[in-house]
PDB file of C-alpha atoms in Angstrom:
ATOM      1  CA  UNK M  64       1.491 152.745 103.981  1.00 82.00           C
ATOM      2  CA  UNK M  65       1.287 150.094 101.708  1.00 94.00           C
ATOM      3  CA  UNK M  66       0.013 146.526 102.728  1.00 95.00           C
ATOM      4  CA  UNK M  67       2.934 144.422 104.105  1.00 97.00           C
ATOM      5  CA  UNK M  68       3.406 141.399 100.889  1.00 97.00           C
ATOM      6  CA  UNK M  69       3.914 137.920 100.955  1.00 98.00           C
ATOM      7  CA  UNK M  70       5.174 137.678  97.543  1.00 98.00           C
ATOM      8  CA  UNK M  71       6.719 139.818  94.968  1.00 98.00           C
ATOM      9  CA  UNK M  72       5.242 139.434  91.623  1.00 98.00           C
ATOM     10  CA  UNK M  73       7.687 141.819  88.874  1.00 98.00           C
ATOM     11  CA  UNK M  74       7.776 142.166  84.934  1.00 98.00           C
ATOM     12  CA  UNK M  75      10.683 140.668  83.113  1.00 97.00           C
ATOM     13  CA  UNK M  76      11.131 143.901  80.369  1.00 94.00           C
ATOM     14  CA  UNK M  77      11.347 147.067  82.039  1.00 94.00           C
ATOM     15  CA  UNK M  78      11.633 146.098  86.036  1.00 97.00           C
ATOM     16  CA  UNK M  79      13.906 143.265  85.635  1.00 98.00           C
ATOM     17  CA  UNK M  80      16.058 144.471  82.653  1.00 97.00           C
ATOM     18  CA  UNK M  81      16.218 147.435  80.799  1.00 90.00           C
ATOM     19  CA  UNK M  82      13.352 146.274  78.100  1.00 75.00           C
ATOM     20  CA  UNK M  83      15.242 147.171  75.197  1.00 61.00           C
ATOM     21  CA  UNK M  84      13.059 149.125  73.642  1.00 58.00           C
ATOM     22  CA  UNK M  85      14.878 152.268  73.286  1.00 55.00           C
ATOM     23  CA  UNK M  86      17.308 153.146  70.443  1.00 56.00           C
ATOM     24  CA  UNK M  87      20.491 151.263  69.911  1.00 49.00           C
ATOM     25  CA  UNK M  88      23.798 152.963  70.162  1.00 51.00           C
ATOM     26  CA  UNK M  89      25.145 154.616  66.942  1.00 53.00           C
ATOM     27  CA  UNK M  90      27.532 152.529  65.107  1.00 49.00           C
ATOM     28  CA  UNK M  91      25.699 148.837  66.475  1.00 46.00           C
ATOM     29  CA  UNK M  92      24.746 145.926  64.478  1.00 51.00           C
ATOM     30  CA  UNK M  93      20.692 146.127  63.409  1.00 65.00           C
ATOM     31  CA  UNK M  94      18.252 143.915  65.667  1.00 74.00           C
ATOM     32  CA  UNK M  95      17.780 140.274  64.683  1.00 87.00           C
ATOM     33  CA  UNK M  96      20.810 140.822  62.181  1.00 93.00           C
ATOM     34  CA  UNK M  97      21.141 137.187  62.936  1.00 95.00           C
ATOM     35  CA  UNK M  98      17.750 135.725  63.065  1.00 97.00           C
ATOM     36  CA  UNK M  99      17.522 137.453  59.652  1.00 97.00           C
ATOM     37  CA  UNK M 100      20.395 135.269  58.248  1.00 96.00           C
ATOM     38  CA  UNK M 101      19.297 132.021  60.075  1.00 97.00           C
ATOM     39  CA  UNK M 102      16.148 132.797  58.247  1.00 97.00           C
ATOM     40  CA  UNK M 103      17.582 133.659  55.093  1.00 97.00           C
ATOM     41  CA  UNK M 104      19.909 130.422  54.747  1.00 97.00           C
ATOM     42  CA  UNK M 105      16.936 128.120  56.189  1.00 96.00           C
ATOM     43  CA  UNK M 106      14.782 129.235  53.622  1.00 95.00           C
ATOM     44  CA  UNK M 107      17.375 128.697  50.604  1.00 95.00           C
ATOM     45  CA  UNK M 108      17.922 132.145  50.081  1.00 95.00           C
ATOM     46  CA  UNK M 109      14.242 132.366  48.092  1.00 95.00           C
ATOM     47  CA  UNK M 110      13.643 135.290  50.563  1.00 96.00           C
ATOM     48  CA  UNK M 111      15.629 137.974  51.038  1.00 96.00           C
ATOM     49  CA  UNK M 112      17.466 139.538  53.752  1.00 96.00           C
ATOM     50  CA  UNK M 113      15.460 142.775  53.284  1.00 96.00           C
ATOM     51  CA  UNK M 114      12.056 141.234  52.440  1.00 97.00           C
ATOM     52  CA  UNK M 115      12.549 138.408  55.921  1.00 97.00           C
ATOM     53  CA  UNK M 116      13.957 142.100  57.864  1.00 96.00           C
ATOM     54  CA  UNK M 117      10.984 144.275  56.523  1.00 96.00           C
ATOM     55  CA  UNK M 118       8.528 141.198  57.411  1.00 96.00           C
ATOM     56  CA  UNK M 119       9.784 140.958  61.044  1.00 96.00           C
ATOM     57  CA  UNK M 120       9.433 144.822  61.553  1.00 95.00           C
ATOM     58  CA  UNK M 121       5.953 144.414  59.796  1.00 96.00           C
ATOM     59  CA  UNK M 122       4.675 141.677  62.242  1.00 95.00           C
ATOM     60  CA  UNK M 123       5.558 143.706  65.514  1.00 93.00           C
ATOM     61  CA  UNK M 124       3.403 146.462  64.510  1.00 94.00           C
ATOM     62  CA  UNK M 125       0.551 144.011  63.466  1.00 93.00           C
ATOM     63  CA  UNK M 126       0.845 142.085  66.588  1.00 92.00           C
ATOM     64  CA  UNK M 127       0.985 145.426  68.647  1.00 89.00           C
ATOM     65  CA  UNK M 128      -2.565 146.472  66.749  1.00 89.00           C
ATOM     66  CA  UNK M 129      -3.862 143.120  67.655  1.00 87.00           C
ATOM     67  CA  UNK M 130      -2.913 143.702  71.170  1.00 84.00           C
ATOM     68  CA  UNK M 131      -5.223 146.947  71.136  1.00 79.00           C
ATOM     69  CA  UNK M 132      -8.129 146.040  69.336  1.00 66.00           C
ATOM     70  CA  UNK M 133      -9.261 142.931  71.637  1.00 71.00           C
ATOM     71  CA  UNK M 134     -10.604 142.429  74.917  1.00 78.00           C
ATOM     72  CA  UNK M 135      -9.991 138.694  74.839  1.00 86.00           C
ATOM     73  CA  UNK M 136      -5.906 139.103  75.539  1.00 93.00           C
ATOM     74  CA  UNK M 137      -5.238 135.656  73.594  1.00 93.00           C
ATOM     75  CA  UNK M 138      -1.611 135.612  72.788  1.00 95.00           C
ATOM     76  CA  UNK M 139      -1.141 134.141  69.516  1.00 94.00           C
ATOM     77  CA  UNK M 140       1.167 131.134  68.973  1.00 96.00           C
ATOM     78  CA  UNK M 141       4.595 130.493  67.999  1.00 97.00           C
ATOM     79  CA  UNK M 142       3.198 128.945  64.882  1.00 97.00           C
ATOM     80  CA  UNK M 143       0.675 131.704  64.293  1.00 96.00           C
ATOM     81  CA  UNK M 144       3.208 134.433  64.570  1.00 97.00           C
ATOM     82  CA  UNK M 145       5.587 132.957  61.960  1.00 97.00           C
ATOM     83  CA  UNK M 146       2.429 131.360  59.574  1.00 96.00           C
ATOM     84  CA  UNK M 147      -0.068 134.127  59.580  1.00 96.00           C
ATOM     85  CA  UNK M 148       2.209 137.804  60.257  1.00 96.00           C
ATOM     86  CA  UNK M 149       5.893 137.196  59.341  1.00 97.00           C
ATOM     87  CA  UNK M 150       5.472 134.290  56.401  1.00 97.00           C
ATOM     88  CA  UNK M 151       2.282 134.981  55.790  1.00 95.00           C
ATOM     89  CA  UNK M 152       3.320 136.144  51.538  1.00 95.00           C
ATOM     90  CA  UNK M 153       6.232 134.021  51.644  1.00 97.00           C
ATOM     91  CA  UNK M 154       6.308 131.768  48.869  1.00 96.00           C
ATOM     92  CA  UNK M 155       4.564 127.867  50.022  1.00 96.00           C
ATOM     93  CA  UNK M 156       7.959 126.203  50.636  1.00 96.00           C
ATOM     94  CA  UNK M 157       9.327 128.641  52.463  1.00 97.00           C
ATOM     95  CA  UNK M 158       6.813 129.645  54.954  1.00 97.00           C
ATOM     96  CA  UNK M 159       6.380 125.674  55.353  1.00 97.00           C
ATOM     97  CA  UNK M 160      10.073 125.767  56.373  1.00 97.00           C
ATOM     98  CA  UNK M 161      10.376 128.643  59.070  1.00 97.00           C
ATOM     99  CA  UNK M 162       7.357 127.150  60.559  1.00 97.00           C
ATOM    100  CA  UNK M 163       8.889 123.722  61.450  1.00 97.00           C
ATOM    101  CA  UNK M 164      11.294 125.788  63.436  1.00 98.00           C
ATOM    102  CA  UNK M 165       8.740 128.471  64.321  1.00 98.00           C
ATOM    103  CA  UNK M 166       9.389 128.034  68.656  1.00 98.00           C
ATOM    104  CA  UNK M 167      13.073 128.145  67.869  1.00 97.00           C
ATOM    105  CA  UNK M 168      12.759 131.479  65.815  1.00 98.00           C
ATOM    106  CA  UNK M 169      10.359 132.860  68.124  1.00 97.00           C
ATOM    107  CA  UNK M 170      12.855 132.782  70.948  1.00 97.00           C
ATOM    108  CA  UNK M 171      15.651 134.298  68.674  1.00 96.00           C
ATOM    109  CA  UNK M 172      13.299 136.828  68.029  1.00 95.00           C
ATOM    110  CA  UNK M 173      11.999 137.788  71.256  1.00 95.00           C
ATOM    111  CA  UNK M 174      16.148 137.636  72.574  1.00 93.00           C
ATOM    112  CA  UNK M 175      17.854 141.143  73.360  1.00 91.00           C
ATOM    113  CA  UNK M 176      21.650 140.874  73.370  1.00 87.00           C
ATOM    114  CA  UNK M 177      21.036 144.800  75.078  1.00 88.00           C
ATOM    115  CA  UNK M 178      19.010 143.770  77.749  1.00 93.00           C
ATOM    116  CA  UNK M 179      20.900 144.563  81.208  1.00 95.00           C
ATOM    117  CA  UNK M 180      19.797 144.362  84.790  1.00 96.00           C
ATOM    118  CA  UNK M 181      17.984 147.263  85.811  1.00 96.00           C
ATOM    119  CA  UNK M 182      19.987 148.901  88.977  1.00 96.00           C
ATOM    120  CA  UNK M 183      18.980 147.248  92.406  1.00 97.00           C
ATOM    121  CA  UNK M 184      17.347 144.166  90.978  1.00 98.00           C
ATOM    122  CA  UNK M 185      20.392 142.276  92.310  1.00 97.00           C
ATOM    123  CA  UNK M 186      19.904 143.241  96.105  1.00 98.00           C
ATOM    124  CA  UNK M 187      16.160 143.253  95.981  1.00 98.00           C
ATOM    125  CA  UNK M 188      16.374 139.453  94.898  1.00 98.00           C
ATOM    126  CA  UNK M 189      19.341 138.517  97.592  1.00 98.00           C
ATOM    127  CA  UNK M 190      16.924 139.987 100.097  1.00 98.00           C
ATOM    128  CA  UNK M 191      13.802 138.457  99.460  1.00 98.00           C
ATOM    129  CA  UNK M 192      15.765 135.167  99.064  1.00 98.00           C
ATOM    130  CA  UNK M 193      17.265 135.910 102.889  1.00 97.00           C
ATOM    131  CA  UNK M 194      14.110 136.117 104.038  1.00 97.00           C
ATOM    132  CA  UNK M 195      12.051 133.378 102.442  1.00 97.00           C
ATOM    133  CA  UNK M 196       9.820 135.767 100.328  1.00 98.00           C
ATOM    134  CA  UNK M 197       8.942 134.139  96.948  1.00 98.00           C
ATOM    135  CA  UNK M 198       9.143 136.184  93.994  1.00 98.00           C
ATOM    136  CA  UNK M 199       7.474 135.112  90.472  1.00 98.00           C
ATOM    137  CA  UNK M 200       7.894 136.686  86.841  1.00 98.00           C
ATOM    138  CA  UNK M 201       4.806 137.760  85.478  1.00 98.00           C
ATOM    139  CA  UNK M 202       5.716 138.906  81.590  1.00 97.00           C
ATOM    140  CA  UNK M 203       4.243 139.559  78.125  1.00 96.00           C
ATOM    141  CA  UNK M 204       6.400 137.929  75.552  1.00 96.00           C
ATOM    142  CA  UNK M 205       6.503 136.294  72.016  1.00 96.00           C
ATOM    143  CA  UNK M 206       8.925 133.599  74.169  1.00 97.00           C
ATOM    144  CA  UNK M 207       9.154 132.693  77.400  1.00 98.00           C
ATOM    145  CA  UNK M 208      12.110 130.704  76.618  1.00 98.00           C
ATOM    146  CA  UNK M 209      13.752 133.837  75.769  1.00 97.00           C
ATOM    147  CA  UNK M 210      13.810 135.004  79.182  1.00 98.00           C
ATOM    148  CA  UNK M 211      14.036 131.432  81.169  1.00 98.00           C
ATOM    149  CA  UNK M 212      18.016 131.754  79.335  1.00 97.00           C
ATOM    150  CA  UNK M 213      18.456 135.467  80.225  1.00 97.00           C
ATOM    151  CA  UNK M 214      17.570 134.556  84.267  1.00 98.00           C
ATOM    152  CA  UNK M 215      19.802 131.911  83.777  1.00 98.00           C
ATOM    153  CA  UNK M 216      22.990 133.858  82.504  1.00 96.00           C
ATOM    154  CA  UNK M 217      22.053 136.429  85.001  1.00 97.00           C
ATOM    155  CA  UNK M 218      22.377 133.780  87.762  1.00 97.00           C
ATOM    156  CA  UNK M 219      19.103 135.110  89.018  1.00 98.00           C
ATOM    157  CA  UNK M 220      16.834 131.942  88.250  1.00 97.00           C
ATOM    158  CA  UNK M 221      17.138 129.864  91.903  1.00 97.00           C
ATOM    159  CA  UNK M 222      15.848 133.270  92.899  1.00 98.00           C
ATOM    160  CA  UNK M 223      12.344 132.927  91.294  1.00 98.00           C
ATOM    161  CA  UNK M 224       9.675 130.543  92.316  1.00 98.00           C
ATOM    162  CA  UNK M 225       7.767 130.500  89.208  1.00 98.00           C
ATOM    163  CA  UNK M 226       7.695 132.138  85.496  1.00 98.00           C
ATOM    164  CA  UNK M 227       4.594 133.020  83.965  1.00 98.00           C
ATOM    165  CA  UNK M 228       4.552 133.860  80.406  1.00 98.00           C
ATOM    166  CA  UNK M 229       1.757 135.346  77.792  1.00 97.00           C
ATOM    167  CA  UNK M 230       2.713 132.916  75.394  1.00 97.00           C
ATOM    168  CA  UNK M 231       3.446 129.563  77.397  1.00 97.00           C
ATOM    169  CA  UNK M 232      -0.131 130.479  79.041  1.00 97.00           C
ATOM    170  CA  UNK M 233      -1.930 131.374  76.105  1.00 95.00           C
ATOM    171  CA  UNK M 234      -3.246 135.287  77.166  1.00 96.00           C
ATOM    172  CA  UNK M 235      -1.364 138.241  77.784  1.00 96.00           C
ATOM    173  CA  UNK M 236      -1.780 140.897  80.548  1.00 96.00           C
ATOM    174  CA  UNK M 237      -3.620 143.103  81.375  1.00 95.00           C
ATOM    175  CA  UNK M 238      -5.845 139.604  81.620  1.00 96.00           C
ATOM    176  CA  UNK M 239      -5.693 138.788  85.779  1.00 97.00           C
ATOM    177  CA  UNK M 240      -4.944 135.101  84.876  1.00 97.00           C
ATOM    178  CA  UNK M 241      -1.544 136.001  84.187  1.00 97.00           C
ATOM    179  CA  UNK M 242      -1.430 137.190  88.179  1.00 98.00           C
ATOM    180  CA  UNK M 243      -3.769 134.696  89.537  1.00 98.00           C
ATOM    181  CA  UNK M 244      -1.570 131.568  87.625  1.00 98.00           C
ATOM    182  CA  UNK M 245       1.634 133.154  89.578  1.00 98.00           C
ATOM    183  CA  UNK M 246       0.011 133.626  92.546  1.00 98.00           C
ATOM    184  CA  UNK M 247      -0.872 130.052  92.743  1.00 98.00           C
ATOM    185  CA  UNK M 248       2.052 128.692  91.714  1.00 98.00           C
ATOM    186  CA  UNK M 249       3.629 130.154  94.443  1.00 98.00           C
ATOM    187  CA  UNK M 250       0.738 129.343  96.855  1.00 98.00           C
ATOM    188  CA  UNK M 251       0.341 132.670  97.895  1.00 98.00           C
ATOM    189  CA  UNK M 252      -3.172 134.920  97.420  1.00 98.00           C
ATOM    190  CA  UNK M 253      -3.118 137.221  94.631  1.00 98.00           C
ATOM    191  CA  UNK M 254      -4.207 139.956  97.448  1.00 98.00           C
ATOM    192  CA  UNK M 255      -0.770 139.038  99.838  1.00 98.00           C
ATOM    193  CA  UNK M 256       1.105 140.273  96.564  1.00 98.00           C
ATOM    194  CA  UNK M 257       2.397 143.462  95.090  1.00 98.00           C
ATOM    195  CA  UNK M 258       2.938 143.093  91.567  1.00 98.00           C
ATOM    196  CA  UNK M 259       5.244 145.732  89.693  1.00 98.00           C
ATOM    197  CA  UNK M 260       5.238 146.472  86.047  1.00 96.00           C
ATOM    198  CA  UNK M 261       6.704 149.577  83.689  1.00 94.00           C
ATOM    199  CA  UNK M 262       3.225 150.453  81.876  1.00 92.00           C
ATOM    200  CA  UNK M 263       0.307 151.513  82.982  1.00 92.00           C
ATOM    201  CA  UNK M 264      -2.030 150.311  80.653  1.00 90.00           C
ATOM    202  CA  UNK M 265      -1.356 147.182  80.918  1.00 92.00           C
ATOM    203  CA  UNK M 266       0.360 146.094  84.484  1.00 96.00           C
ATOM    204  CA  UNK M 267      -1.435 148.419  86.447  1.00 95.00           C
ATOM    205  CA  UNK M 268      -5.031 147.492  85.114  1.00 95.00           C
ATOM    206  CA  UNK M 269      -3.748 143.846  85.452  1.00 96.00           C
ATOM    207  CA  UNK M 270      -2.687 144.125  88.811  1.00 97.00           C
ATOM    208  CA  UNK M 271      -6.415 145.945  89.273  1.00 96.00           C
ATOM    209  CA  UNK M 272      -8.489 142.770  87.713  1.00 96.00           C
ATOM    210  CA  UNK M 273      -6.361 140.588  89.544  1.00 97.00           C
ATOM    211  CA  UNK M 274      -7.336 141.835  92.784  1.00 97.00           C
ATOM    212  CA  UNK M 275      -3.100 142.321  94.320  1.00 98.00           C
ATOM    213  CA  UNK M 276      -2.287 144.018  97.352  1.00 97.00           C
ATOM    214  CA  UNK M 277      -0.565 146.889  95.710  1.00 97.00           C
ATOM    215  CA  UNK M 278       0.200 147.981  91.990  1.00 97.00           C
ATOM    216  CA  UNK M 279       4.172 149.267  92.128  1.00 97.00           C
ATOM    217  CA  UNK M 280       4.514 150.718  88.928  1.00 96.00           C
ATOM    218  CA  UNK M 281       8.337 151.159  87.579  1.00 96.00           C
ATOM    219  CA  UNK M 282       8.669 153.208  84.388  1.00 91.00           C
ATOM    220  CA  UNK M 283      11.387 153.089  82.157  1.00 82.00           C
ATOM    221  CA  UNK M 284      12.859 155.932  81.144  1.00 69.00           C
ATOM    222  CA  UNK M 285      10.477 159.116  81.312  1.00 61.00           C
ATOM    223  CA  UNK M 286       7.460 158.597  83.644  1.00 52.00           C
ATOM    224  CA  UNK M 287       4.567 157.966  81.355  1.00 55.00           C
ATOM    225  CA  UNK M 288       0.806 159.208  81.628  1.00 56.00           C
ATOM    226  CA  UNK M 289      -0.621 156.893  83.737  1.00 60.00           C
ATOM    227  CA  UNK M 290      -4.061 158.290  83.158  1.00 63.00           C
ATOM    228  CA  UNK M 291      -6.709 156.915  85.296  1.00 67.00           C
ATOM    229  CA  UNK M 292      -4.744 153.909  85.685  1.00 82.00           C
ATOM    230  CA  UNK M 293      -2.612 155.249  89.359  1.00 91.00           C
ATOM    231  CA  UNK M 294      -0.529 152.853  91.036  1.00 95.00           C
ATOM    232  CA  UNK M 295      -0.079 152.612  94.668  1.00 96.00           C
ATOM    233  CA  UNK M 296       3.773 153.410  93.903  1.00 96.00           C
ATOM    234  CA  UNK M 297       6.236 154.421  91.714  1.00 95.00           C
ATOM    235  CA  UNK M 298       9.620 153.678  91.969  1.00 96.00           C
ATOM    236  CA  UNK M 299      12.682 154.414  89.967  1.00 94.00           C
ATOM    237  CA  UNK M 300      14.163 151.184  89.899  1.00 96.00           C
ATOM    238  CA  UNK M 301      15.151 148.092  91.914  1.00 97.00           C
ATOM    239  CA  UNK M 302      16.874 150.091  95.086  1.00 97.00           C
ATOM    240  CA  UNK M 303      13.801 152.183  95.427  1.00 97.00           C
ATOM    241  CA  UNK M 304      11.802 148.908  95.361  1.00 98.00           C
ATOM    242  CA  UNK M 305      13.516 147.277  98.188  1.00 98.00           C
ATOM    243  CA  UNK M 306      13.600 150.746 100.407  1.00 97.00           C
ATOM    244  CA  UNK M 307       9.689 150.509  99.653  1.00 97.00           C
ATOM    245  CA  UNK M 308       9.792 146.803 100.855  1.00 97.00           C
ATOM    246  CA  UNK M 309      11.873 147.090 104.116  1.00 97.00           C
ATOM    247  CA  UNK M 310       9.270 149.686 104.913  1.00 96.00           C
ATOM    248  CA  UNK M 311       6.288 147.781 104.218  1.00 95.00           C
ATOM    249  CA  UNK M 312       8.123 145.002 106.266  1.00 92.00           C
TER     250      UNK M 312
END
């Protein structure tokens, strides 16, 4: 049996929507088709739409690598994503220009028109609201902002007490201050929580440093090797989750 929680701390990608990393349906419109235009017209057409596309796709993998190689977990900036990965070979002008606008472009970037509520989320966040039972987003993201507006147009934002993102806090999970700057913003204990999350290697280990009440993990898709990181749980989705709360309550 699982400690009875105060607080529910979830992920945005993967336990709150479908993360949108999986393929897009055949016949659909390329990722940041837009933000590749806005980019292109901002920038006077000096770069093209290939060069700004193969740039974008070039910066996720280096910021992935990044994201393995350090111990530190300090999310890089709006400014530093745009100036040192994506511009970084555009010419002076250029580069000069996307970076005046670099928060803006960051949230275009870090937008998924695909993203859709994973199945129970709904219920799970009517019922902790009917019982008083604050709930905070704990996510990894080039943009917060991103996901403030996708709460909103899902209607689910008077449902969450507080947002905590990598890059408005300035490190990235699996570091425990992501969990421990929820926790208090919610004025709960870090140990009163259960904190879900879709990977392993990062939520559950985060959920371990921060010292939480229980590590739910949620995969998306195929379970993944969790290796020596186990969580408490696993749970398909959002229905599961609440069956696993009403229990533990």
């Amino acid at each position: 049996m699982l400690p009875t929680p105060s607080a529910l701390l979830l992920d945005f990608g993967g336990v709150i929507v479908e993360s949108g990393r999986s393929p897009l349906p055949e016949g659909s419109a390329p990722r940041h088709a837009e933000l590749v235009r806005r980019v292109h017209r901002l920038t006077g057409g000096v770069v093209g739409e290939d060069e700004i596309r193969h740039a974008l796709d070039e910066a996720k993998k280096a910021r992935a690598r990044m994201r393995e190689n350090t111990e530190e977990c300090l999310e890089i900036s709006h400014e530093q994503l745009w100036g040192e990965l994506i511009a970084v070979e555009w010419p002076a002008v250029a580069r000069a220009t996307v970076l005046v606008h670099a928060s803006d472009l960051t949230r275009q970037w870090a937008r998924r028109a695909d993203w859709r509520l994973r199945p129970g989320i709904a219920d799970l966040l009517d019922f902790t609201v009917g019982r008083g039972m604050p709930v905070a987003v704990v996510s990894n993201t080039p943009c917060g902002q991103a996901h403030r507006e996708a709460l909103d147009e899902f209607g689910l934002t008077g449902a969450i007490a507080a947002q905590i993102y990598s890059d408005e806090l300035g490190v990235y999970k699996p570091h425990p201050s992501m969990i421990w700057a929820a926790a208090r913003d919610i004025g709960v204990a870090a140990a009163d929580c259960w904190y879900v999350g879709d990977q392993p290697h990062r939520d559950v280990v985060c959920a371990r440093r921060a010292g939480v009440g229980a590590a739910i993990l949620m995969p998306e898709g195929e379970p993944r090797e969790v290796g020596e990181n186990t969580p408490d749980a696993v749970v398909a989705d959002g229905t599961e989750l609440l069956a696993l709360l009403r229990q533990a309550l």
